[in-house]
PDB file of N, CA and C in Angstrom:
ATOM      1  N   LEU T  11      -3.858 -12.357  14.937  1.00  0.00           N
ATOM      2  CA  LEU T  11      -4.195 -11.299  13.996  1.00  0.00           C
ATOM      3  C   LEU T  11      -5.030 -10.211  14.644  1.00  0.00           C
ATOM      4  N   GLY T  12      -6.093 -10.583  15.321  1.00  0.00           N
ATOM      5  CA  GLY T  12      -6.957  -9.621  15.986  1.00  0.00           C
ATOM      6  C   GLY T  12      -7.964  -8.972  15.059  1.00  0.00           C
ATOM      7  N   ASP T  13      -8.809  -8.161  15.652  1.00  0.00           N
ATOM      8  CA  ASP T  13      -9.896  -7.515  14.922  1.00  0.00           C
ATOM      9  C   ASP T  13      -9.398  -6.577  13.823  1.00  0.00           C
ATOM     10  N   GLU T  14      -8.305  -5.872  14.066  1.00  0.00           N
ATOM     11  CA  GLU T  14      -7.802  -4.927  13.066  1.00  0.00           C
ATOM     12  C   GLU T  14      -7.361  -5.643  11.789  1.00  0.00           C
ATOM     13  N   ALA T  15      -6.758  -6.795  11.930  1.00  0.00           N
ATOM     14  CA  ALA T  15      -6.361  -7.564  10.744  1.00  0.00           C
ATOM     15  C   ALA T  15      -7.592  -8.047   9.980  1.00  0.00           C
ATOM     16  N   VAL T  16      -8.617  -8.465  10.699  1.00  0.00           N
ATOM     17  CA  VAL T  16      -9.869  -8.862  10.049  1.00  0.00           C
ATOM     18  C   VAL T  16     -10.447  -7.677   9.300  1.00  0.00           C
ATOM     19  N   ARG T  17     -10.397  -6.510   9.915  1.00  0.00           N
ATOM     20  CA  ARG T  17     -10.893  -5.297   9.247  1.00  0.00           C
ATOM     21  C   ARG T  17     -10.177  -5.070   7.914  1.00  0.00           C
ATOM     22  N   GLU T  18      -8.881  -5.255   7.902  1.00  0.00           N
ATOM     23  CA  GLU T  18      -8.102  -5.059   6.670  1.00  0.00           C
ATOM     24  C   GLU T  18      -8.450  -6.098   5.610  1.00  0.00           C
ATOM     25  N   VAL T  19      -8.639  -7.337   6.042  1.00  0.00           N
ATOM     26  CA  VAL T  19      -8.975  -8.404   5.087  1.00  0.00           C
ATOM     27  C   VAL T  19     -10.333  -8.144   4.440  1.00  0.00           C
ATOM     28  N   VAL T  20     -11.337  -7.845   5.240  1.00  0.00           N
ATOM     29  CA  VAL T  20     -12.691  -7.747   4.689  1.00  0.00           C
ATOM     30  C   VAL T  20     -12.940  -6.482   3.884  1.00  0.00           C
ATOM     31  N   ARG T  21     -12.110  -5.480   4.053  1.00  0.00           N
ATOM     32  CA  ARG T  21     -12.361  -4.228   3.321  1.00  0.00           C
ATOM     33  C   ARG T  21     -11.831  -4.265   1.889  1.00  0.00           C
ATOM     34  N   THR T  22     -10.989  -5.209   1.575  1.00  0.00           N
ATOM     35  CA  THR T  22     -10.397  -5.252   0.240  1.00  0.00           C
ATOM     36  C   THR T  22     -11.214  -6.113  -0.718  1.00  0.00           C
ATOM     37  N   ARG T  23     -11.280  -5.686  -1.942  1.00  0.00           N
ATOM     38  CA  ARG T  23     -11.985  -6.458  -2.971  1.00  0.00           C
ATOM     39  C   ARG T  23     -11.303  -7.791  -3.236  1.00  0.00           C
ATOM     40  N   ASP T  24     -10.010  -7.878  -2.946  1.00  0.00           N
ATOM     41  CA  ASP T  24      -9.286  -9.136  -3.133  1.00  0.00           C
ATOM     42  C   ASP T  24      -9.849 -10.245  -2.242  1.00  0.00           C
ATOM     43  N   ALA T  25     -10.551  -9.875  -1.194  1.00  0.00           N
ATOM     44  CA  ALA T  25     -11.155 -10.865  -0.306  1.00  0.00           C
ATOM     45  C   ALA T  25     -12.201 -11.708  -1.035  1.00  0.00           C
ATOM     46  N   ALA T  26     -12.700 -11.216  -2.140  1.00  0.00           N
ATOM     47  CA  ALA T  26     -13.716 -11.952  -2.903  1.00  0.00           C
ATOM     48  C   ALA T  26     -13.189 -13.289  -3.414  1.00  0.00           C
ATOM     49  N   SER T  27     -11.889 -13.420  -3.559  1.00  0.00           N
ATOM     50  CA  SER T  27     -11.328 -14.674  -4.054  1.00  0.00           C
ATOM     51  C   SER T  27     -11.120 -15.703  -2.940  1.00  0.00           C
ATOM     52  N   LEU T  28     -11.266 -15.297  -1.690  1.00  0.00           N
ATOM     53  CA  LEU T  28     -11.098 -16.225  -0.571  1.00  0.00           C
ATOM     54  C   LEU T  28     -12.289 -17.171  -0.479  1.00  0.00           C
ATOM     55  N   ARG T  29     -12.006 -18.446  -0.302  1.00  0.00           N
ATOM     56  CA  ARG T  29     -13.065 -19.428  -0.068  1.00  0.00           C
ATOM     57  C   ARG T  29     -12.902 -20.065   1.308  1.00  0.00           C
ATOM     58  N   TRP T  30     -11.681 -20.054   1.834  1.00  0.00           N
ATOM     59  CA  TRP T  30     -11.374 -20.627   3.139  1.00  0.00           C
ATOM     60  C   TRP T  30     -10.643 -19.559   3.932  1.00  0.00           C
ATOM     61  N   LEU T  31     -11.096 -19.343   5.148  1.00  0.00           N
ATOM     62  CA  LEU T  31     -10.459 -18.345   5.996  1.00  0.00           C
ATOM     63  C   LEU T  31     -10.265 -18.936   7.385  1.00  0.00           C
ATOM     64  N   GLY T  32      -9.009 -19.060   7.778  1.00  0.00           N
ATOM     65  CA  GLY T  32      -8.667 -19.616   9.075  1.00  0.00           C
ATOM     66  C   GLY T  32      -8.287 -18.525  10.059  1.00  0.00           C
ATOM     67  N   LEU T  33      -9.110 -18.331  11.067  1.00  0.00           N
ATOM     68  CA  LEU T  33      -8.888 -17.289  12.069  1.00  0.00           C
ATOM     69  C   LEU T  33      -8.924 -17.862  13.480  1.00  0.00           C
ATOM     70  N   ALA T  34      -8.593 -19.142  13.618  1.00  0.00           N
ATOM     71  CA  ALA T  34      -8.625 -19.787  14.929  1.00  0.00           C
ATOM     72  C   ALA T  34      -7.567 -19.188  15.850  1.00  0.00           C
ATOM     73  N   ASP T  35      -7.929 -19.077  17.120  1.00  0.00           N
ATOM     74  CA  ASP T  35      -7.000 -18.638  18.171  1.00  0.00           C
ATOM     75  C   ASP T  35      -6.311 -17.311  17.860  1.00  0.00           C
ATOM     76  N   ASN T  36      -7.102 -16.330  17.445  1.00  0.00           N
ATOM     77  CA  ASN T  36      -6.537 -15.033  17.094  1.00  0.00           C
ATOM     78  C   ASN T  36      -7.007 -13.894  17.986  1.00  0.00           C
ATOM     79  N   GLY T  37      -7.619 -14.206  19.111  1.00  0.00           N
ATOM     80  CA  GLY T  37      -8.051 -13.151  20.025  1.00  0.00           C
ATOM     81  C   GLY T  37      -9.124 -12.253  19.446  1.00  0.00           C
ATOM     82  N   LEU T  38      -9.998 -12.832  18.624  1.00  0.00           N
ATOM     83  CA  LEU T  38     -11.050 -12.038  17.990  1.00  0.00           C
ATOM     84  C   LEU T  38     -12.165 -11.734  18.982  1.00  0.00           C
ATOM     85  N   THR T  39     -12.869 -10.644  18.713  1.00  0.00           N
ATOM     86  CA  THR T  39     -14.004 -10.242  19.536  1.00  0.00           C
ATOM     87  C   THR T  39     -15.260 -10.211  18.665  1.00  0.00           C
ATOM     88  N   ARG T  40     -16.348  -9.799  19.273  1.00  0.00           N
ATOM     89  CA  ARG T  40     -17.606  -9.662  18.514  1.00  0.00           C
ATOM     90  C   ARG T  40     -17.470  -8.674  17.365  1.00  0.00           C
ATOM     91  N   GLU T  41     -16.554  -7.743  17.480  1.00  0.00           N
ATOM     92  CA  GLU T  41     -16.327  -6.788  16.387  1.00  0.00           C
ATOM     93  C   GLU T  41     -15.862  -7.524  15.135  1.00  0.00           C
ATOM     94  N   ALA T  42     -15.007  -8.511  15.284  1.00  0.00           N
ATOM     95  CA  ALA T  42     -14.555  -9.290  14.130  1.00  0.00           C
ATOM     96  C   ALA T  42     -15.719 -10.033  13.491  1.00  0.00           C
ATOM     97  N   VAL T  43     -16.607 -10.575  14.314  1.00  0.00           N
ATOM     98  CA  VAL T  43     -17.799 -11.256  13.790  1.00  0.00           C
ATOM     99  C   VAL T  43     -18.640 -10.267  13.000  1.00  0.00           C
ATOM    100  N   ARG T  44     -18.825  -9.084  13.561  1.00  0.00           N
ATOM    101  CA  ARG T  44     -19.608  -8.057  12.867  1.00  0.00           C
ATOM    102  C   ARG T  44     -18.980  -7.704  11.526  1.00  0.00           C
ATOM    103  N   LEU T  45     -17.662  -7.542  11.518  1.00  0.00           N
ATOM    104  CA  LEU T  45     -16.951  -7.205  10.275  1.00  0.00           C
ATOM    105  C   LEU T  45     -17.082  -8.305   9.231  1.00  0.00           C
ATOM    106  N   LEU T  46     -16.912  -9.537   9.646  1.00  0.00           N
ATOM    107  CA  LEU T  46     -17.024 -10.656   8.711  1.00  0.00           C
ATOM    108  C   LEU T  46     -18.439 -10.757   8.144  1.00  0.00           C
ATOM    109  N   ALA T  47     -19.427 -10.633   9.008  1.00  0.00           N
ATOM    110  CA  ALA T  47     -20.816 -10.752   8.571  1.00  0.00           C
ATOM    111  C   ALA T  47     -21.241  -9.597   7.672  1.00  0.00           C
ATOM    112  N   ALA T  48     -20.629  -8.449   7.822  1.00  0.00           N
ATOM    113  CA  ALA T  48     -20.996  -7.267   7.028  1.00  0.00           C
ATOM    114  C   ALA T  48     -20.189  -7.117   5.745  1.00  0.00           C
ATOM    115  N   SER T  49     -19.193  -7.950   5.547  1.00  0.00           N
ATOM    116  CA  SER T  49     -18.331  -7.796   4.375  1.00  0.00           C
ATOM    117  C   SER T  49     -19.092  -8.057   3.080  1.00  0.00           C
ATOM    118  N   PRO T  50     -19.075  -7.091   2.167  1.00  0.00           N
ATOM    119  CA  PRO T  50     -19.755  -7.302   0.889  1.00  0.00           C
ATOM    120  C   PRO T  50     -18.937  -8.165  -0.072  1.00  0.00           C
ATOM    121  N   HIS T  51     -17.672  -8.393   0.239  1.00  0.00           N
ATOM    122  CA  HIS T  51     -16.788  -9.078  -0.697  1.00  0.00           C
ATOM    123  C   HIS T  51     -16.627 -10.573  -0.423  1.00  0.00           C
ATOM    124  N   LEU T  52     -16.740 -10.988   0.827  1.00  0.00           N
ATOM    125  CA  LEU T  52     -16.476 -12.381   1.165  1.00  0.00           C
ATOM    126  C   LEU T  52     -17.553 -13.327   0.636  1.00  0.00           C
ATOM    127  N   ASP T  53     -17.104 -14.471   0.141  1.00  0.00           N
ATOM    128  CA  ASP T  53     -17.989 -15.540  -0.318  1.00  0.00           C
ATOM    129  C   ASP T  53     -17.348 -16.854   0.116  1.00  0.00           C
ATOM    130  N   LEU T  54     -17.382 -17.107   1.410  1.00  0.00           N
ATOM    131  CA  LEU T  54     -16.621 -18.209   1.995  1.00  0.00           C
ATOM    132  C   LEU T  54     -17.351 -19.541   1.923  1.00  0.00           C
ATOM    133  N   ASN T  55     -16.545 -20.604   1.771  1.00  0.00           N
ATOM    134  CA  ASN T  55     -17.036 -21.972   1.884  1.00  0.00           C
ATOM    135  C   ASN T  55     -16.680 -22.562   3.244  1.00  0.00           C
ATOM    136  N   HIS T  56     -15.644 -22.001   3.869  1.00  0.00           N
ATOM    137  CA  HIS T  56     -15.174 -22.522   5.151  1.00  0.00           C
ATOM    138  C   HIS T  56     -14.603 -21.362   5.971  1.00  0.00           C
ATOM    139  N   LEU T  57     -15.035 -21.273   7.222  1.00  0.00           N
ATOM    140  CA  LEU T  57     -14.546 -20.244   8.133  1.00  0.00           C
ATOM    141  C   LEU T  57     -14.240 -20.896   9.474  1.00  0.00           C
ATOM    142  N   ASP T  58     -13.005 -20.770   9.919  1.00  0.00           N
ATOM    143  CA  ASP T  58     -12.575 -21.357  11.182  1.00  0.00           C
ATOM    144  C   ASP T  58     -12.289 -20.241  12.182  1.00  0.00           C
ATOM    145  N   VAL T  59     -13.149 -20.129  13.182  1.00  0.00           N
ATOM    146  CA  VAL T  59     -12.971 -19.125  14.235  1.00  0.00           C
ATOM    147  C   VAL T  59     -12.877 -19.797  15.611  1.00  0.00           C
ATOM    148  N   ARG T  60     -12.453 -21.055  15.627  1.00  0.00           N
ATOM    149  CA  ARG T  60     -12.312 -21.767  16.901  1.00  0.00           C
ATOM    150  C   ARG T  60     -11.278 -21.070  17.788  1.00  0.00           C
ATOM    151  N   GLY T  61     -11.448 -21.241  19.088  1.00  0.00           N
ATOM    152  CA  GLY T  61     -10.481 -20.726  20.037  1.00  0.00           C
ATOM    153  C   GLY T  61     -10.572 -19.236  20.296  1.00  0.00           C
ATOM    154  N   ASN T  62     -11.653 -18.605  19.849  1.00  0.00           N
ATOM    155  CA  ASN T  62     -11.847 -17.185  20.099  1.00  0.00           C
ATOM    156  C   ASN T  62     -12.958 -16.924  21.125  1.00  0.00           C
ATOM    157  N   GLY T  63     -13.491 -17.999  21.705  1.00  0.00           N
ATOM    158  CA  GLY T  63     -14.493 -17.858  22.756  1.00  0.00           C
ATOM    159  C   GLY T  63     -15.887 -17.540  22.271  1.00  0.00           C
ATOM    160  N   PHE T  64     -16.184 -17.820  21.013  1.00  0.00           N
ATOM    161  CA  PHE T  64     -17.510 -17.521  20.475  1.00  0.00           C
ATOM    162  C   PHE T  64     -18.474 -18.661  20.770  1.00  0.00           C
ATOM    163  N   GLY T  65     -19.656 -18.290  21.212  1.00  0.00           N
ATOM    164  CA  GLY T  65     -20.727 -19.245  21.427  1.00  0.00           C
ATOM    165  C   GLY T  65     -21.745 -19.142  20.305  1.00  0.00           C
ATOM    166  N   PRO T  66     -22.851 -19.866  20.436  1.00  0.00           N
ATOM    167  CA  PRO T  66     -23.880 -19.857  19.397  1.00  0.00           C
ATOM    168  C   PRO T  66     -24.394 -18.463  19.044  1.00  0.00           C
ATOM    169  N   ALA T  67     -24.546 -17.597  20.020  1.00  0.00           N
ATOM    170  CA  ALA T  67     -25.067 -16.243  19.747  1.00  0.00           C
ATOM    171  C   ALA T  67     -24.107 -15.447  18.873  1.00  0.00           C
ATOM    172  N   GLU T  68     -22.809 -15.600  19.122  1.00  0.00           N
ATOM    173  CA  GLU T  68     -21.818 -14.874  18.309  1.00  0.00           C
ATOM    174  C   GLU T  68     -21.684 -15.478  16.924  1.00  0.00           C
ATOM    175  N   LEU T  69     -21.877 -16.790  16.817  1.00  0.00           N
ATOM    176  CA  LEU T  69     -21.721 -17.458  15.519  1.00  0.00           C
ATOM    177  C   LEU T  69     -22.949 -17.296  14.613  1.00  0.00           C
ATOM    178  N   ALA T  70     -24.103 -16.996  15.200  1.00  0.00           N
ATOM    179  CA  ALA T  70     -25.346 -16.890  14.424  1.00  0.00           C
ATOM    180  C   ALA T  70     -25.244 -15.932  13.239  1.00  0.00           C
ATOM    181  N   PRO T  71     -24.668 -14.729  13.393  1.00  0.00           N
ATOM    182  CA  PRO T  71     -24.568 -13.837  12.232  1.00  0.00           C
ATOM    183  C   PRO T  71     -23.686 -14.413  11.116  1.00  0.00           C
ATOM    184  N   LEU T  72     -22.700 -15.211  11.488  1.00  0.00           N
ATOM    185  CA  LEU T  72     -21.830 -15.818  10.479  1.00  0.00           C
ATOM    186  C   LEU T  72     -22.576 -16.909   9.716  1.00  0.00           C
ATOM    187  N   HIS T  73     -23.371 -17.697  10.426  1.00  0.00           N
ATOM    188  CA  HIS T  73     -24.183 -18.725   9.764  1.00  0.00           C
ATOM    189  C   HIS T  73     -25.213 -18.073   8.841  1.00  0.00           C
ATOM    190  N   ALA T  74     -25.771 -16.949   9.275  1.00  0.00           N
ATOM    191  CA  ALA T  74     -26.752 -16.243   8.444  1.00  0.00           C
ATOM    192  C   ALA T  74     -26.094 -15.652   7.206  1.00  0.00           C
ATOM    193  N   ARG T  75     -24.911 -15.113   7.349  1.00  0.00           N
ATOM    194  CA  ARG T  75     -24.207 -14.468   6.232  1.00  0.00           C
ATOM    195  C   ARG T  75     -23.635 -15.479   5.244  1.00  0.00           C
ATOM    196  N   PHE T  76     -23.167 -16.627   5.755  1.00  0.00           N
ATOM    197  CA  PHE T  76     -22.555 -17.668   4.923  1.00  0.00           C
ATOM    198  C   PHE T  76     -23.318 -18.978   5.124  1.00  0.00           C
ATOM    199  N   PRO T  77     -24.570 -19.057   4.642  1.00  0.00           N
ATOM    200  CA  PRO T  77     -25.424 -20.204   4.965  1.00  0.00           C
ATOM    201  C   PRO T  77     -24.922 -21.540   4.420  1.00  0.00           C
ATOM    202  N   ASN T  78     -24.132 -21.532   3.384  1.00  0.00           N
ATOM    203  CA  ASN T  78     -23.636 -22.774   2.798  1.00  0.00           C
ATOM    204  C   ASN T  78     -22.212 -23.125   3.234  1.00  0.00           C
ATOM    205  N   ALA T  79     -21.647 -22.308   4.091  1.00  0.00           N
ATOM    206  CA  ALA T  79     -20.257 -22.513   4.519  1.00  0.00           C
ATOM    207  C   ALA T  79     -20.189 -23.411   5.748  1.00  0.00           C
ATOM    208  N   VAL T  80     -19.069 -24.093   5.866  1.00  0.00           N
ATOM    209  CA  VAL T  80     -18.739 -24.791   7.093  1.00  0.00           C
ATOM    210  C   VAL T  80     -18.122 -23.750   8.020  1.00  0.00           C
ATOM    211  N   ILE T  81     -18.733 -23.550   9.157  1.00  0.00           N
ATOM    212  CA  ILE T  81     -18.226 -22.569  10.119  1.00  0.00           C
ATOM    213  C   ILE T  81     -17.838 -23.319  11.381  1.00  0.00           C
ATOM    214  N   GLU T  82     -16.567 -23.306  11.678  1.00  0.00           N
ATOM    215  CA  GLU T  82     -16.062 -23.962  12.874  1.00  0.00           C
ATOM    216  C   GLU T  82     -15.838 -22.921  13.946  1.00  0.00           C
ATOM    217  N   GLY T  83     -16.499 -23.111  15.072  1.00  0.00           N
ATOM    218  CA  GLY T  83     -16.361 -22.138  16.137  1.00  0.00           C
ATOM    219  C   GLY T  83     -16.505 -22.774  17.413  1.00  0.00           C
TER     220      GLY T  83
END
């Protein structure tokens, strides 16, 4: 999918209904993390970003934004 697809997902109000988002192995960058963490609409219970090369520093904003979610990275 890449960062541009993430941008499209997070900008829509329909994203508010998402509880699980699987983005494993999609060639995402730190920009995708920034977009996900800044989204006013997302209220995730589970986020899978494995296989995108993110370490603890990149995952920290996601844990802060979705403190009750399971974040796989």
